[in-house]
Coordinates of C-alpha atoms in Angstrom, one line a residue:
X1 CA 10.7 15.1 -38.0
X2 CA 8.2 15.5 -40.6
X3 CA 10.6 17.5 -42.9
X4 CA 13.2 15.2 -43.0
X5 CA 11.3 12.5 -43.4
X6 CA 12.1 10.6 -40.1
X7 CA 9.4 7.9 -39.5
X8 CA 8.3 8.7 -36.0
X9 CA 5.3 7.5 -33.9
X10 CA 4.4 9.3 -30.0
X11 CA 2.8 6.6 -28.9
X12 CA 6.1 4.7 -29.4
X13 CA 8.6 7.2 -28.2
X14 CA 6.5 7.9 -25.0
X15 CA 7.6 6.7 -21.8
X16 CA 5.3 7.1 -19.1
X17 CA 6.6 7.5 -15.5
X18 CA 6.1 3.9 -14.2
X19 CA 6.5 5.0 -10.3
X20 CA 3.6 7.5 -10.8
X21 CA 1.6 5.1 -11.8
X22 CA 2.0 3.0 -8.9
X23 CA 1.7 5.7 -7.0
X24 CA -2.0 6.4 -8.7
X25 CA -2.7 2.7 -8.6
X26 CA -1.9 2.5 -4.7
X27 CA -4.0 5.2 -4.1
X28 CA -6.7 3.6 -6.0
X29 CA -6.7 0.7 -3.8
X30 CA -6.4 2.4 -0.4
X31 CA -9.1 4.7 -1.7
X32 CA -11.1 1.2 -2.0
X33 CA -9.7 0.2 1.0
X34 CA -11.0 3.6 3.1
X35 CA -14.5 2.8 1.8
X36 CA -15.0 -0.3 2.8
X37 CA -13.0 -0.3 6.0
X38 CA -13.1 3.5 6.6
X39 CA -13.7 6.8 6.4
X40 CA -11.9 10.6 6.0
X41 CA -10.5 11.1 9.6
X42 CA -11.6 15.1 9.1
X43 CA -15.6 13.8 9.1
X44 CA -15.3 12.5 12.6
X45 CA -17.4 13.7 15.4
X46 CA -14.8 14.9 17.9
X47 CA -16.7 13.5 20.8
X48 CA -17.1 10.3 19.4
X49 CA -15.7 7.5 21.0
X50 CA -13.9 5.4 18.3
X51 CA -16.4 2.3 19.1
X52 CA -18.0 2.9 15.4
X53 CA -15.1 4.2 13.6
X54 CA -13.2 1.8 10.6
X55 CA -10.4 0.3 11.4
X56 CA -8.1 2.5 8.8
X57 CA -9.5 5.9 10.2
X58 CA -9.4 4.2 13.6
X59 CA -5.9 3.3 13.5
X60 CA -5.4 6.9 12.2
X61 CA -6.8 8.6 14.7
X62 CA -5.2 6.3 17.5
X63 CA -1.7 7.3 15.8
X64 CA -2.4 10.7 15.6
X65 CA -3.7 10.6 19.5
X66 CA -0.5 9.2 20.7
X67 CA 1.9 11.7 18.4
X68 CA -0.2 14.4 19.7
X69 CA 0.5 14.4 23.4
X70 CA 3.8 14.7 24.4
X71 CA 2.8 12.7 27.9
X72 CA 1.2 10.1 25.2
X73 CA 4.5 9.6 23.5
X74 CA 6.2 9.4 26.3
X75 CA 3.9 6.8 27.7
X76 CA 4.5 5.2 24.5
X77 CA 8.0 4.9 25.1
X78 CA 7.7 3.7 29.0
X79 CA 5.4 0.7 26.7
X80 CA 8.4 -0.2 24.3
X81 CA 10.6 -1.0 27.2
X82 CA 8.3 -2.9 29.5
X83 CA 7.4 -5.3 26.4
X84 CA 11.3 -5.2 25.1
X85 CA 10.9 -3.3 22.2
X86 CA 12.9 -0.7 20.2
X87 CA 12.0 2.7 21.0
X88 CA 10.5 3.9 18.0
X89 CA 7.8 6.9 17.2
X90 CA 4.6 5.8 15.4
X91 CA 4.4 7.0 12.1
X92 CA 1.2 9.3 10.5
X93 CA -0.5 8.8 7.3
X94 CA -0.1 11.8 4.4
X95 CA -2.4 11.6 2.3
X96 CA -0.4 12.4 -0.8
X97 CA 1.8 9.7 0.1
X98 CA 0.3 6.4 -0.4
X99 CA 3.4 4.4 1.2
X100 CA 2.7 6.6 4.4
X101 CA -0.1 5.0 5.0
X102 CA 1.3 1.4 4.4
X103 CA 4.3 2.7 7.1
X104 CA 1.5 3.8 9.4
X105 CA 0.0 0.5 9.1
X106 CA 3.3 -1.6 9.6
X107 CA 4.8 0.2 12.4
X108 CA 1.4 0.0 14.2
X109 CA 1.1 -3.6 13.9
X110 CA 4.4 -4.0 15.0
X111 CA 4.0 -2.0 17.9
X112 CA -0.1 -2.8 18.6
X113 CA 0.8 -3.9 22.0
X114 CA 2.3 -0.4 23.9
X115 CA -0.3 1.2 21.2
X116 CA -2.8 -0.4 23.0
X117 CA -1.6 0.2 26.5
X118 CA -1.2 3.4 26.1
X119 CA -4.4 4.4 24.7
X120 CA -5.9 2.2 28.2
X121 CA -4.6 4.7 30.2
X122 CA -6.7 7.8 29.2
X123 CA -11.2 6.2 30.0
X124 CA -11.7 8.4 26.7
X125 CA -9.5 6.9 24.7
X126 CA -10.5 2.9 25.4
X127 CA -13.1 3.0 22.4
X128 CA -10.2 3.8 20.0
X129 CA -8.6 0.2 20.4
X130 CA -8.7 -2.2 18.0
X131 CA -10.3 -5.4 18.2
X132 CA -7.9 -8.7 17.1
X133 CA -10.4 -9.0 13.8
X134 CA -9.4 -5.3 13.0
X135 CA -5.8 -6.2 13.7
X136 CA -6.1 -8.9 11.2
X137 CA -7.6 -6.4 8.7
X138 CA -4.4 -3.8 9.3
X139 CA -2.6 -7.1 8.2
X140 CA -4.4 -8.2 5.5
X141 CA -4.2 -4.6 4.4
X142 CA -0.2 -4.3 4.6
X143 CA 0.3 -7.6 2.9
X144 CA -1.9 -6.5 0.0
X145 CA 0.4 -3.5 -0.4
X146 CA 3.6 -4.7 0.2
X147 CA 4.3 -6.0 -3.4
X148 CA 3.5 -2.1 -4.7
X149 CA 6.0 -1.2 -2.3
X150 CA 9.0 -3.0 -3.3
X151 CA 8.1 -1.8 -7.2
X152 CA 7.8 1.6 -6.4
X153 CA 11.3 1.6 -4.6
X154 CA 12.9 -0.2 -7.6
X155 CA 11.5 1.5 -10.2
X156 CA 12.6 4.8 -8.0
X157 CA 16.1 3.8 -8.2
X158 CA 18.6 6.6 -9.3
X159 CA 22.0 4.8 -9.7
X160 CA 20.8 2.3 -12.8
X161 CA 18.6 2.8 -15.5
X162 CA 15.1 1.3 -14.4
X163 CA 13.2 1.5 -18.1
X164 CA 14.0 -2.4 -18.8
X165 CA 12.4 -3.2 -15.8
X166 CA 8.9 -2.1 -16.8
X167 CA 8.1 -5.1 -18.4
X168 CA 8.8 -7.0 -15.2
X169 CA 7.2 -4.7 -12.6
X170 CA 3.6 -5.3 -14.6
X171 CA 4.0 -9.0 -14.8
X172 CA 5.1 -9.1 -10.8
X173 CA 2.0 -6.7 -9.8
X174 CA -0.5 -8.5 -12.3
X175 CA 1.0 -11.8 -10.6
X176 CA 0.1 -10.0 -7.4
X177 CA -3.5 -9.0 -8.0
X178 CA -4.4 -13.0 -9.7
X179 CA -4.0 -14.6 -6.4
X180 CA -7.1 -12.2 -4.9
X181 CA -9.4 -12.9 -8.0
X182 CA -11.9 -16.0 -8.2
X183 CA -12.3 -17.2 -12.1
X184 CA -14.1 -21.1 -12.2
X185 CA -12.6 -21.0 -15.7
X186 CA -9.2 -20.4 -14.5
X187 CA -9.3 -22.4 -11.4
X188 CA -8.6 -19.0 -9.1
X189 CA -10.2 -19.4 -6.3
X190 CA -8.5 -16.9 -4.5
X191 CA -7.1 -18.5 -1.7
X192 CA -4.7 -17.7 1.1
X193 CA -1.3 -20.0 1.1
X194 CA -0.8 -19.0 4.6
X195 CA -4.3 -19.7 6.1
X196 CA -5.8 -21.9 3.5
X197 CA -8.7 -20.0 3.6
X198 CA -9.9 -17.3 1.3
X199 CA -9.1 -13.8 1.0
X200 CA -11.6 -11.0 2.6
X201 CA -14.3 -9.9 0.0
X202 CA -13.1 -6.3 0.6
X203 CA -9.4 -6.7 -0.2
X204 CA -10.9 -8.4 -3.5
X205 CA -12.6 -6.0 -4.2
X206 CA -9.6 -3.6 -3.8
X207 CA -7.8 -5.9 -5.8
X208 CA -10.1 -5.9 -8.7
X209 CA -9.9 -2.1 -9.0
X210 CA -6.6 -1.6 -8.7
X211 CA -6.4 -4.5 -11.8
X212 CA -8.7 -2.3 -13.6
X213 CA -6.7 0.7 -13.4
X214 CA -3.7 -0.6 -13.8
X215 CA -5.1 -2.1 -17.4
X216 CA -5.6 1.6 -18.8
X217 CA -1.8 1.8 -18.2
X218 CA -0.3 -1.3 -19.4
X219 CA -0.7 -1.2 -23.1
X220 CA 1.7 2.0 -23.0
X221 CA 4.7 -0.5 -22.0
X222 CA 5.0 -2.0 -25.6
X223 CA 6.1 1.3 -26.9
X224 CA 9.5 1.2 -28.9
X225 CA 11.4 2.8 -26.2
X226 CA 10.5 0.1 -24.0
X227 CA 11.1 -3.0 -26.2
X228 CA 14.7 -0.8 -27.2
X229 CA 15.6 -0.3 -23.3
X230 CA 15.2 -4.0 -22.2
X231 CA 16.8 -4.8 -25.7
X232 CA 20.0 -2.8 -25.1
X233 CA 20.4 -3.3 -21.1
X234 CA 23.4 -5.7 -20.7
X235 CA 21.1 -7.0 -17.7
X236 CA 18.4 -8.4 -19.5
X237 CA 20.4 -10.1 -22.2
X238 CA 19.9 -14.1 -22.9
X239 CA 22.4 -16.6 -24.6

């Protein structure tokens, strides 16, 4: 480039891969989220009860109870019927795959009722319930997720060119993390449209950090190959 005198800049001709960032962001907030509502499944005692667990490693280990056992699973099943549900397997959490843990989370939620029965039937297992509030958490959890979710599958896209979309995915997760902040200044307060209440401290708290990592990434999105991909894609064009 240099010898024939072609102007040319890295920092604008780099293009970072937006769905690994995600995927480092989402791991940053479930790594927030495992501190404050859990810890690593491997450092529990093995003859402990589940009555002083987490709810994240809790709801773990009762996943990984049931999957276990192939009586379990098939109690599982017997469950799904009697409460008119779809058969379906619960679903474990890999750790190198952030969106397995939000899976986890939504198929157990779905299916906390024959999760729970199940578990009843084995005296050992009774501790490793969860309680309604801890429910609420798994909830709170998945809806705090959900929006990285639906990036990370669009920006994974094969079929189309996705580089135009960068711009967007930012604005729609930044969008995302504002409603969990409180800022006098800004009149965010932080509250949630369904309950009218506001959001648990600890999903703040993931939300701030996840906005603080996600800044270290976003000025890399005004590079020239970004402004000349949204320019040239037919899709983004205005009258």
């Amino acid at each position: 480039m240099l010898e024939k005198n072609i102007d040319f800049s890295v920092e604008d001709f780099r293009v970072r891969c937006l769905a690994h960032i995600l995927n480092l962001v989402c791991q940053t907030a479930l790594d927030s989220l495992r501190d404050i509502s859990g810890t690593n499944i491997d450092d529990i005692d093995p003859a402990s009860d589940g009555t002083m667990v987490p709810v994240l490693t809790k709801l773990d280990k009762c996943v990984a109870f049931v999957r276990a056992s192939p009586q379990r699973r098939e109690q599982f099943r017997s469950q799904c019927k009697i409460f008119g549900l779809e058969e379906k397997e619960l679903l474990l959490d890999v750790r190198t795959r952030w969106n397995s843990t939000l899976l986890m989370m939504e198929r157990a939620f779905e299916y906390q009722k024959p999760l729970e029965c199940t578990l009843r039937m084995e005296s050992k297992l009774i501790g490793w319930i969860l309680t309604q509030e801890q429910w609420k958490m798994v909830h709170n959890m998945t809806c705090f997720l959900q929006p990285f979710k639906a990036m990370t599958e669009l920006m994974s896209k094969q079929d189309f060119p996705t580089i135009s979309f960068c711009s967007l995915v930012y604005s729609k997760i930044f969008l995302h993390l504002e409603k969990y902040r409180v800022d006098a200044k800004r009149k965010l307060k932080a509250i949630d449209p369904k309950t009218g209440r506001p959001f648990p401290t600890w999903v703040r708290i993931a939300a701030k950090e996840v906005h603080e990592k996600l800044d270290k990434y976003y000025p890399s999105s005004d590079g020239l190959a970004y402004v000349v991909g949204t320019v040239l894609d037919p899709r983004c064009k205005t009258e």
